mmCIF file of C-alpha atoms and ligand atoms in Angstrom:
data_model
loop_
_atom_site.group_PDB
_atom_site.id
_atom_site.type_symbol
_atom_site.label_atom_id
_atom_site.label_comp_id
_atom_site.label_asym_id
_atom_site.label_seq_id
_atom_site.Cartn_x
_atom_site.Cartn_y
_atom_site.Cartn_z
ATOM 1 C CA MET A 17 84.221 106.816 84.858
ATOM 2 C CA ALA A 18 82.351 107.825 88.065
ATOM 3 C CA ASP A 19 81.041 103.944 88.734
ATOM 4 C CA ARG A 20 85.114 102.723 89.474
ATOM 5 C CA PRO A 21 85.231 101.797 92.525
ATOM 6 C CA TYR A 22 89.124 103.594 92.681
ATOM 7 C CA GLU A 23 90.349 107.125 90.952
ATOM 8 C CA LEU A 24 93.374 106.099 89.109
ATOM 9 C CA LEU A 25 95.923 109.129 88.694
ATOM 10 C CA ARG A 26 97.756 109.642 85.411
ATOM 11 C CA PRO A 27 101.295 111.715 85.152
ATOM 12 C CA SER A 28 100.562 114.362 82.770
ATOM 13 C CA LYS A 29 104.434 113.439 81.635
ATOM 14 C CA GLU A 30 105.490 110.091 81.048
ATOM 15 C CA SER A 31 106.825 108.685 84.372
ATOM 16 C CA ARG A 32 110.437 107.696 84.653
ATOM 17 C CA SER A 33 110.328 107.126 88.411
ATOM 18 C CA GLY A 34 108.932 103.296 87.771
ATOM 19 C CA LEU A 35 106.956 103.824 91.180
ATOM 20 C CA ILE A 36 103.230 103.554 91.260
ATOM 21 C CA PHE A 37 101.198 104.507 94.645
ATOM 22 C CA VAL A 38 98.600 103.254 95.720
ATOM 23 C CA CYS A 39 95.791 104.103 98.899
ATOM 24 C CA ASP A 40 93.273 101.539 99.877
ATOM 25 C CA HIS A 41 91.943 103.322 102.892
ATOM 26 C CA ALA A 42 91.874 106.707 100.791
ATOM 27 C CA SER A 43 87.561 107.582 100.819
ATOM 28 C CA ASN A 44 85.168 107.326 104.189
ATOM 29 C CA ALA A 45 82.152 107.272 101.194
ATOM 30 C CA LEU A 46 79.830 104.553 100.726
ATOM 31 C CA PRO A 47 77.355 104.483 97.823
ATOM 32 C CA GLY A 48 74.451 105.989 97.941
ATOM 33 C CA THR A 49 72.613 102.758 98.196
ATOM 34 C CA TYR A 50 74.345 101.889 101.032
ATOM 35 C CA GLY A 51 73.648 105.143 103.672
ATOM 36 C CA THR A 52 75.715 105.351 106.460
ATOM 37 C CA LEU A 53 75.814 101.140 106.787
ATOM 38 C CA GLY A 54 73.007 101.905 109.900
ATOM 39 C CA LEU A 55 76.060 104.063 111.264
ATOM 40 C CA GLU A 56 76.227 107.651 113.763
ATOM 41 C CA GLY A 57 77.643 110.652 110.664
ATOM 42 C CA GLY A 58 80.324 110.858 113.687
ATOM 43 C CA ALA A 59 81.906 108.176 112.495
ATOM 44 C CA PHE A 60 82.454 108.683 109.045
ATOM 45 C CA ALA A 61 85.236 111.625 110.285
ATOM 46 C CA THR A 62 87.223 109.126 112.428
ATOM 47 C CA HIS A 63 89.369 106.203 110.995
ATOM 48 C CA ILE A 64 87.051 103.945 111.066
ATOM 49 C CA ALA A 65 85.550 104.784 107.998
ATOM 50 C CA TYR A 66 89.062 105.946 106.367
ATOM 51 C CA ASP A 67 93.219 106.564 106.936
ATOM 52 C CA ILE A 68 93.331 109.850 108.307
ATOM 53 C CA GLY A 69 94.924 111.958 105.905
ATOM 54 C CA ALA A 70 97.152 109.260 103.609
ATOM 55 C CA ALA A 71 95.177 109.881 100.239
ATOM 56 C CA GLU A 72 96.495 113.525 100.396
ATOM 57 C CA VAL A 73 99.733 112.367 100.758
ATOM 58 C CA ALA A 74 99.908 109.664 97.862
ATOM 59 C CA ARG A 75 98.288 112.545 95.327
ATOM 60 C CA SER A 76 101.257 114.794 96.888
ATOM 61 C CA LEU A 77 103.975 112.048 96.029
ATOM 62 C CA ALA A 78 102.618 110.733 93.161
ATOM 63 C CA ALA A 79 102.330 114.191 91.648
ATOM 64 C CA ALA A 80 106.079 115.428 92.690
ATOM 65 C CA TYR A 81 107.098 111.750 91.099
ATOM 66 C CA SER A 82 104.978 112.395 88.611
ATOM 67 C CA ALA A 83 104.244 108.986 89.288
ATOM 68 C CA PRO A 84 100.412 107.293 88.758
ATOM 69 C CA ALA A 85 98.132 106.040 91.630
ATOM 70 C CA ILE A 86 94.922 104.098 92.487
ATOM 71 C CA ILE A 87 93.447 105.364 95.388
ATOM 72 C CA ALA A 88 90.067 103.607 96.484
ATOM 73 C CA ARG A 89 87.047 105.881 96.576
ATOM 74 C CA TRP A 90 84.292 103.875 99.210
ATOM 75 C CA SER A 91 85.295 103.303 102.967
ATOM 76 C CA ARG A 92 86.522 100.037 104.318
ATOM 77 C CA LEU A 93 84.018 99.506 105.778
ATOM 78 C CA LEU A 94 82.152 98.745 102.551
ATOM 79 C CA ILE A 95 84.970 96.000 102.215
ATOM 80 C CA ASP A 96 88.785 96.565 102.968
ATOM 81 C CA LEU A 97 90.633 96.507 100.082
ATOM 82 C CA ASN A 98 94.037 95.565 102.084
ATOM 83 C CA ARG A 99 92.516 92.260 102.390
ATOM 84 C CA GLY A 100 92.774 89.210 100.246
ATOM 85 C CA PRO A 101 89.404 87.373 99.813
ATOM 86 C CA ASP A 102 89.358 84.864 101.930
ATOM 87 C CA ASP A 103 90.100 87.007 104.663
ATOM 88 C CA PRO A 104 87.527 87.297 107.307
ATOM 89 C CA THR A 105 88.147 90.445 108.482
ATOM 90 C CA LEU A 106 87.157 91.868 104.694
ATOM 91 C CA VAL A 107 83.968 92.954 105.340
ATOM 92 C CA MET A 108 84.007 94.586 109.466
ATOM 93 C CA LYS A 109 80.963 92.851 111.270
ATOM 94 C CA LEU A 110 82.413 95.309 114.407
ATOM 95 C CA SER A 111 84.784 98.258 114.435
ATOM 96 C CA ASP A 112 86.493 99.219 117.414
ATOM 97 C CA GLY A 113 84.126 97.500 119.573
ATOM 98 C CA ASN A 114 80.993 99.004 117.358
ATOM 99 C CA ILE A 115 78.063 96.683 115.573
ATOM 100 C CA VAL A 116 78.546 97.674 111.839
ATOM 101 C CA PRO A 117 74.235 97.276 111.408
ATOM 102 C CA GLY A 118 74.309 97.218 107.904
ATOM 103 C CA ASN A 119 77.551 95.123 108.355
ATOM 104 C CA ARG A 120 75.625 92.631 110.115
ATOM 105 C CA GLY A 121 73.485 90.917 108.334
ATOM 106 C CA ALA A 122 76.114 90.447 105.212
ATOM 107 C CA ASP A 123 76.155 87.099 104.376
ATOM 108 C CA ALA A 124 78.422 85.450 101.496
ATOM 109 C CA ARG A 125 76.287 87.155 98.548
ATOM 110 C CA GLU A 126 76.886 90.421 99.952
ATOM 111 C CA VAL A 127 80.538 89.462 100.014
ATOM 112 C CA ALA A 128 80.379 88.126 96.722
ATOM 113 C CA HIS A 129 79.227 91.281 95.829
ATOM 114 C CA ARG A 130 81.060 93.870 96.937
ATOM 115 C CA LEU A 131 84.166 91.558 96.393
ATOM 116 C CA ALA A 132 82.869 91.552 92.704
ATOM 117 C CA VAL A 133 81.324 95.146 92.362
ATOM 118 C CA PHE A 134 84.548 96.939 94.778
ATOM 119 C CA HIS A 135 87.084 95.552 95.754
ATOM 120 C CA LYS A 136 88.099 92.848 92.271
ATOM 121 C CA PRO A 137 88.464 96.514 90.211
ATOM 122 C CA TYR A 138 90.202 98.111 92.759
ATOM 123 C CA HIS A 139 93.233 95.532 92.119
ATOM 124 C CA ASP A 140 92.872 94.460 89.136
ATOM 125 C CA ALA A 141 93.608 98.104 88.218
ATOM 126 C CA ILE A 142 96.521 98.234 90.577
ATOM 127 C CA GLU A 143 96.929 94.799 88.338
ATOM 128 C CA ALA A 144 96.985 97.023 85.185
ATOM 129 C CA GLU A 145 99.411 99.755 86.058
ATOM 130 C CA ILE A 146 102.200 96.774 86.957
ATOM 131 C CA ALA A 147 101.423 94.974 83.820
ATOM 132 C CA ASP A 148 101.709 98.857 82.245
ATOM 133 C CA MET A 149 105.581 99.351 83.176
ATOM 134 C CA ARG A 150 106.500 95.867 82.535
ATOM 135 C CA ALA A 151 105.801 96.364 79.428
ATOM 136 C CA LYS A 152 107.894 99.360 79.526
ATOM 137 C CA GLY A 153 110.861 97.508 80.397
ATOM 138 C CA THR A 154 110.126 99.269 84.177
ATOM 139 C CA VAL A 155 110.679 97.272 87.047
ATOM 140 C CA PRO A 156 107.927 99.306 89.716
ATOM 141 C CA VAL A 157 108.048 100.173 92.878
ATOM 142 C CA LEU A 158 105.038 100.147 95.500
ATOM 143 C CA ILE A 159 104.527 102.245 97.662
ATOM 144 C CA SER A 160 100.733 101.957 99.674
ATOM 145 C CA VAL A 161 100.523 104.811 101.839
ATOM 146 C CA HIS A 162 98.703 104.937 104.603
ATOM 147 C CA SER A 163 98.023 106.199 108.457
ATOM 148 C CA PHE A 164 97.559 105.290 111.835
ATOM 149 C CA THR A 165 95.649 106.910 115.650
ATOM 150 C CA PRO A 166 97.918 108.198 118.233
ATOM 151 C CA VAL A 167 96.350 106.573 120.719
ATOM 152 C CA TRP A 168 95.365 103.273 120.506
ATOM 153 C CA LYS A 169 93.146 102.411 123.348
ATOM 154 C CA THR A 170 95.771 103.942 126.575
ATOM 155 C CA PHE A 171 98.635 102.964 124.258
ATOM 156 C CA ARG A 172 100.095 106.434 122.421
ATOM 157 C CA ARG A 173 102.227 105.550 120.090
ATOM 158 C CA PRO A 174 105.652 106.846 119.934
ATOM 159 C CA TRP A 175 106.302 106.800 115.870
ATOM 160 C CA GLU A 176 105.327 109.463 113.487
ATOM 161 C CA VAL A 177 105.670 107.400 110.929
ATOM 162 C CA GLY A 178 105.562 103.062 110.176
ATOM 163 C CA VAL A 179 107.678 101.113 107.647
ATOM 164 C CA LEU A 180 105.488 97.762 107.146
ATOM 165 C CA TRP A 181 107.132 95.152 105.126
ATOM 166 C CA ASP A 182 107.156 91.204 104.815
ATOM 167 C CA ARG A 183 109.936 89.610 103.948
ATOM 168 C CA ASP A 184 111.270 91.599 100.516
ATOM 169 C CA GLY A 185 113.452 94.845 102.634
ATOM 170 C CA ARG A 186 115.044 96.115 99.711
ATOM 171 C CA LEU A 187 112.938 99.822 100.068
ATOM 172 C CA ALA A 188 111.977 99.041 103.701
ATOM 173 C CA LYS A 189 115.991 98.748 105.029
ATOM 174 C CA PRO A 190 116.778 101.757 103.624
ATOM 175 C CA LEU A 191 113.726 104.001 104.452
ATOM 176 C CA LEU A 192 114.290 103.410 107.612
ATOM 177 C CA ALA A 193 117.643 104.392 107.750
ATOM 178 C CA ALA A 194 116.660 107.642 107.093
ATOM 179 C CA LEU A 195 113.627 108.189 108.739
ATOM 180 C CA ALA A 196 116.394 108.405 111.001
ATOM 181 C CA ARG A 197 118.596 110.181 109.151
ATOM 182 C CA ALA A 198 115.883 112.391 108.982
ATOM 183 C CA GLY A 199 114.810 112.571 112.530
ATOM 184 C CA LEU A 200 111.314 111.439 112.455
ATOM 185 C CA ALA A 201 110.474 108.117 114.986
ATOM 186 C CA ALA A 202 110.103 105.188 112.166
ATOM 187 C CA GLY A 203 109.000 102.352 113.156
ATOM 188 C CA ASP A 204 110.005 98.909 111.790
ATOM 189 C CA ASN A 205 106.672 96.891 111.065
ATOM 190 C CA GLU A 206 104.461 99.119 113.702
ATOM 191 C CA PRO A 207 102.361 99.981 114.936
ATOM 192 C CA TYR A 208 101.460 96.634 112.625
ATOM 193 C CA SER A 209 103.492 94.282 110.970
ATOM 194 C CA GLY A 210 103.599 93.934 107.829
ATOM 195 C CA GLU A 211 103.013 89.480 106.797
ATOM 196 C CA LEU A 212 99.453 89.908 106.319
ATOM 197 C CA GLU A 213 98.898 87.148 103.585
ATOM 198 C CA ASN A 214 96.978 88.668 100.650
ATOM 199 C CA ASP A 215 97.250 92.562 101.532
ATOM 200 C CA CYS A 216 97.185 94.458 99.249
ATOM 201 C CA MET A 217 100.875 94.427 99.280
ATOM 202 C CA TYR A 218 101.598 91.158 99.234
ATOM 203 C CA ALA A 219 99.363 89.888 96.576
ATOM 204 C CA HIS A 220 100.795 93.315 94.057
ATOM 205 C CA GLY A 221 104.930 93.715 95.874
ATOM 206 C CA THR A 222 105.374 89.695 97.440
ATOM 207 C CA MET A 223 103.965 87.785 94.253
ATOM 208 C CA HIS A 224 105.768 89.058 91.335
ATOM 209 C CA GLY A 225 108.963 89.682 93.120
ATOM 210 C CA LEU A 226 108.767 93.590 93.163
ATOM 211 C CA PRO A 227 110.654 96.368 95.033
ATOM 212 C CA HIS A 228 107.485 97.183 98.030
ATOM 213 C CA VAL A 229 106.770 98.722 100.746
ATOM 214 C CA LEU A 230 104.135 100.263 102.967
ATOM 215 C CA ILE A 231 104.567 103.380 104.888
ATOM 216 C CA GLU A 232 102.071 104.162 107.846
ATOM 217 C CA ILE A 233 102.133 107.710 109.020
ATOM 218 C CA ARG A 234 100.614 109.278 111.892
ATOM 219 C CA GLN A 235 97.185 110.710 111.837
ATOM 220 C CA ASP A 236 98.139 114.039 113.885
ATOM 221 C CA LEU A 237 100.854 114.929 110.816
ATOM 222 C CA ILE A 238 98.580 115.058 107.894
ATOM 223 C CA ALA A 239 95.319 115.632 109.554
ATOM 224 C CA LYS A 240 94.516 118.487 107.232
ATOM 225 C CA SER A 241 94.929 119.126 102.913
ATOM 226 C CA ASP A 242 97.676 121.549 103.545
ATOM 227 C CA THR A 243 99.796 119.204 107.033
ATOM 228 C CA ALA A 244 100.195 117.042 104.742
ATOM 229 C CA ARG A 245 101.206 118.569 101.778
ATOM 230 C CA THR A 246 103.996 119.804 103.986
ATOM 231 C CA PHE A 247 104.790 115.984 105.666
ATOM 232 C CA ALA A 248 104.740 114.774 101.642
ATOM 233 C CA ALA A 249 106.897 117.295 101.060
ATOM 234 C CA ARG A 250 109.323 116.904 104.026
ATOM 235 C CA LEU A 251 108.402 113.168 102.591
ATOM 236 C CA LYS A 252 110.187 113.043 99.419
ATOM 237 C CA PRO A 253 113.880 113.864 99.902
ATOM 238 C CA ILE A 254 113.944 111.111 102.097
ATOM 239 C CA LEU A 255 111.852 108.683 99.861
ATOM 240 C CA ASP A 256 114.498 109.480 97.165
ATOM 241 C CA GLU A 257 117.049 108.465 99.471
ATOM 242 C CA ALA A 258 115.917 105.287 100.638
ATOM 243 C CA LEU A 259 115.667 104.509 96.367
ATOM 244 C CA ALA A 260 118.407 105.480 95.504
ATOM 245 C CA ALA A 261 119.843 103.368 97.827
ATOM 246 C CA MET A 262 117.557 99.782 97.260
ATOM 247 C CA GLU A 263 119.886 97.191 94.990
ATOM 248 C CA HIS A 264 118.573 94.424 93.332
ATOM 249 C CA LEU A 265 114.896 96.596 91.492
ATOM 250 C CA GLN A 266 114.796 93.150 89.404
ATOM 251 C CA ILE A 267 111.717 90.953 90.071
ATOM 252 C CA ARG A 268 113.130 88.730 92.614
ATOM 253 C CA PHE A 269 110.592 86.094 95.042
ATOM 254 C CA MET A 270 111.005 86.175 98.846
ATOM 255 C CA ARG A 271 108.164 83.920 99.059
ATOM 256 C CA PRO A 272 107.422 80.468 97.117
ATOM 257 C CA LEU A 273 105.849 81.197 94.435
ATOM 258 C CA GLN A 274 101.413 81.313 94.199
ATOM 259 C CA THR A 275 99.758 78.583 92.165
ATOM 260 C CA PRO A 276 97.055 79.361 89.496
ATOM 261 C CA LYS A 277 94.269 79.816 90.801
ATOM 262 C CA GLY A 278 92.430 76.417 90.376
ATOM 263 C CA THR A 279 94.899 74.025 91.061
ATOM 264 C CA THR A 280 94.882 72.127 94.533
ATOM 265 C CA PRO A 281 96.333 74.544 97.168
ATOM 266 C CA MET A 282 99.371 74.416 98.903
ATOM 267 C CA ASP A 283 100.407 75.359 102.377
ATOM 268 C CA GLU A 284 104.094 77.361 101.577
ATOM 269 C CA ARG A 285 106.362 74.879 102.994
ATOM 270 C CA THR A 286 104.975 72.365 100.469
ATOM 271 C CA ARG A 287 105.527 74.823 97.851
ATOM 272 C CA THR A 288 108.555 75.906 99.132
ATOM 273 C CA GLU A 289 110.009 72.154 98.827
ATOM 274 C CA LEU A 290 108.408 71.342 95.028
ATOM 275 C CA GLU A 291 110.703 75.010 94.084
ATOM 276 C CA ALA A 292 113.831 73.033 95.553
ATOM 277 C CA ALA A 293 112.906 69.851 93.850
ATOM 278 C CA VAL A 294 113.004 71.982 90.486
ATOM 279 C CA PHE A 295 116.400 73.401 91.908
ATOM 280 C CA ARG A 296 117.679 70.141 92.465
ATOM 281 C CA ARG A 297 116.471 68.636 89.307
ATOM 282 C CA LEU A 298 118.240 72.022 87.710
ATOM 283 C CA VAL A 299 121.697 70.515 89.042
ATOM 284 C CA ALA A 300 121.257 67.690 88.898
ATOM 285 C CA HIS A 301 120.306 68.067 84.698
ATOM 286 C CA LEU A 302 123.461 70.129 84.631
ATOM 287 C CA ARG A 303 125.764 68.293 86.832
ATOM 288 C CA SER A 304 125.032 65.473 83.777
ATOM 289 C CA ARG A 305 125.140 68.517 80.587
ATOM 290 C CA THR A 306 128.996 68.785 80.538
ATOM 291 C CA ASP A 307 128.789 70.000 77.430
ATOM 292 C CA VAL A 308 127.376 72.778 78.224
ATOM 293 C CA GLN A 309 129.039 75.546 78.431
ATOM 294 C CA ASN A 310 129.225 79.000 80.689
ATOM 295 C CA ILE A 311 130.251 80.841 77.720
ATOM 296 C CA ASP A 312 127.218 79.273 75.761
ATOM 297 C CA LEU A 313 124.231 80.411 78.998
ATOM 298 C CA MET A 314 125.923 83.295 80.052
ATOM 299 C CA ASN A 315 125.025 84.530 75.572
ATOM 300 C CA LEU A 316 121.846 83.525 75.677
ATOM 301 C CA ALA A 317 120.480 83.862 78.584
ATOM 302 C CA GLY A 318 122.648 85.771 80.657
ATOM 303 C CA PHE A 319 123.515 83.125 84.058
ATOM 304 C CA CYS A 320 125.483 80.732 84.288
ATOM 305 C CA ARG A 321 126.179 77.896 86.855
ATOM 306 C CA ASN A 322 128.970 80.174 88.564
ATOM 307 C CA CYS A 323 125.935 82.566 89.102
ATOM 308 C CA LEU A 324 123.403 79.645 90.666
ATOM 309 C CA GLY A 325 126.242 79.509 93.447
ATOM 310 C CA ASP A 326 126.221 83.239 93.385
ATOM 311 C CA TRP A 327 122.372 83.321 93.575
ATOM 312 C CA TYR A 328 122.324 80.378 97.028
ATOM 313 C CA ARG A 329 125.425 82.140 98.737
ATOM 314 C CA GLU A 330 123.510 85.436 98.813
ATOM 315 C CA ALA A 331 120.288 83.489 100.057
ATOM 316 C CA ALA A 332 122.676 82.454 102.548
ATOM 317 C CA GLY A 333 123.633 85.541 103.323
ATOM 318 C CA ASP A 334 120.158 86.830 103.787
ATOM 319 C CA LYS A 335 119.665 83.988 106.530
ATOM 320 C CA GLY A 336 123.390 85.438 108.100
ATOM 321 C CA ILE A 337 125.058 82.367 106.581
ATOM 322 C CA ALA A 338 128.702 82.394 105.836
ATOM 323 C CA LEU A 339 129.478 80.762 102.261
ATOM 324 C CA GLU A 340 132.612 81.082 99.821
ATOM 325 C CA LYS A 341 132.393 81.796 97.011
ATOM 326 C CA ASP A 342 133.462 78.587 95.855
ATOM 327 C CA ALA A 343 132.688 76.565 98.333
ATOM 328 C CA ALA A 344 129.189 77.600 96.600
ATOM 329 C CA ARG A 345 129.411 77.058 93.516
ATOM 330 C CA GLU A 346 131.288 73.987 94.227
ATOM 331 C CA LEU A 347 126.933 73.250 95.025
ATOM 332 C CA VAL A 348 126.451 73.150 91.613
ATOM 333 C CA TYR A 349 128.571 71.909 90.192
ATOM 334 C CA GLY A 350 129.546 68.596 93.073
ATOM 335 C CA MET A 351 133.049 69.277 92.397
ATOM 336 C CA ALA A 352 135.907 72.547 93.575
ATOM 337 C CA PRO A 353 135.334 75.145 90.217
ATOM 338 C CA SER A 354 138.644 74.964 88.863
ATOM 339 C CA GLU A 355 137.991 71.005 89.007
ATOM 340 C CA TRP A 356 135.071 71.456 86.580
ATOM 341 C CA LYS A 357 136.660 74.360 84.603
ATOM 342 C CA LYS A 358 140.117 71.312 84.064
ATOM 343 C CA ARG A 359 137.778 68.374 83.013
ATOM 344 C CA TYR A 360 134.694 69.841 80.916
ATOM 345 C CA GLN A 361 135.666 74.096 80.176
ATOM 346 C CA LYS A 362 136.564 74.305 77.024
ATOM 347 C CA GLU A 363 139.238 77.148 75.037
ATOM 348 C CA ALA A 364 136.162 79.550 74.475
ATOM 349 C CA SER A 365 135.641 80.990 70.593
ATOM 350 C CA PRO A 366 136.955 84.495 70.101
ATOM 351 C CA GLU A 367 132.734 84.693 68.864
ATOM 352 C CA GLN A 368 131.778 83.357 72.037
ATOM 353 C CA GLN A 369 134.193 85.791 73.405
ATOM 354 C CA ALA A 370 133.248 88.979 71.707
ATOM 355 C CA ALA A 371 129.241 87.455 71.987
ATOM 356 C CA PHE A 372 130.119 87.957 76.111
ATOM 357 C CA ALA A 373 131.773 90.670 75.961
ATOM 358 C CA LYS A 374 128.448 92.789 74.977
ATOM 359 C CA ALA A 375 125.845 90.556 77.019
ATOM 360 C CA SER A 376 127.394 91.678 79.972
ATOM 361 C CA SER A 377 128.607 94.910 79.384
ATOM 362 C CA ASN A 378 123.999 95.248 79.383
ATOM 363 C CA ALA A 379 122.806 92.141 80.978
ATOM 364 C CA ALA A 380 120.241 92.764 83.795
ATOM 365 C CA VAL A 381 121.134 89.561 85.598
ATOM 366 C CA GLY A 382 124.237 88.443 85.732
ATOM 367 C CA HIS A 383 127.550 87.306 88.297
ATOM 368 C CA LYS A 384 130.431 89.581 89.048
ATOM 369 C CA LYS A 385 133.906 87.744 88.009
HETATM 370 ZN ZN1 LIG B 426 95.063 101.983 106.507
#
C-alpha cells in the first residue's frame, strides 16, 4: 500500500532463519505535505535525515536470509522511529545544532498525529511479523540495522561496526567475537549505548524476551549501493557464526515485565520487587505442597523445583556470582534436595517414568540432570 509509512519485505520462500530485520532510519524522504520541513535540500543528503547505506544493507541481509524486513519509508526528521512515544527527541526541533523549521511549531497535537500516522503503523508491522513467527512456533531473532558518521564533531570514530545491546547479550556477545575474528574494528555499545528505554529494540526485543541486536555500520563503508551490498555479503558469514554460537533460543526476560497499557505506571525497581514477591510466593507454595511431585511438574509443564533452583543459579552467574547447584536448589526446597527427596519424593510409577522419558526427549525447557 502506497500510504504505508514503511515497506514490508516478505521473502518469496518460507523463512527458516527466524530472523526479522528492521531499519528505522532507512529513508531521507518526506511525505509531500511536509515539503522539506523548511530545511535546505542539501540536508537530506546527510545523516541528519537518515542512516546512509543502512537500508541497502538491511535489504541485502534480509534477501540473503530469506527473512522479512520492515524498512522505514520516511525520514527520521519527520518522527524518530527508534524512540518511544514519550521520548522528548521523538520529533527533533534541533538537529546537529540546526533548527528544523517544520518541527519548531510541532505542538502536542501535531506530534500525536505523526505518532498515529507514521510511528504506530511501523511498530505495529514489526509486532505483526513477530506474532506471525511466534504462531509458527519460532522464537524470532530481531536485527536492527543503522549507520553512523565517521567523524563526530572532531572525533574520528575508530570503529567500523558497532554492536548495541541492553541486557540481553545472547546475540551481541557472539557477534562482537565473530566481528573481531573477521578483523573488523567492532565497538561494544559504541558509538552509542544500546540502553535506551522504549527504543525499537527495547519495545520489540527486550519486552518480548526475544534475542536481538542493533548493528551500526560506519557510513563510509556503505555509502554507495554497491559498497553496501558488498559489506552485507561480508557481514553475512559473521552473522551466521554469531547465530550459530547463540544460546537460549527461548523467550528470556532480562528486564522486569512491562505492565499493560492503562495500568498505573511503575518504575523498574518497583516492578522488580513485585516480580520477586511473586517468585517468593511460588516457592512458598511449592514448599507447602510437598505432595506435588517434581516428575509430575516436569511431565505436565517441562519444569520443576530443580529447574527453579537452576534458573536462580544461572541468574546469579550472569551477575558473576557463583552458586553450587545444590545450594541454589536448596533455596527452593528449604532444605538439602536429598533431604526433601527422602521425606517427600514418592517412587515414580512406570507410567510417570515413561511420560518423563518422552517429555524430556522433546522438551524446550528443562533442567539437565
Ligand atoms: Zn540510526
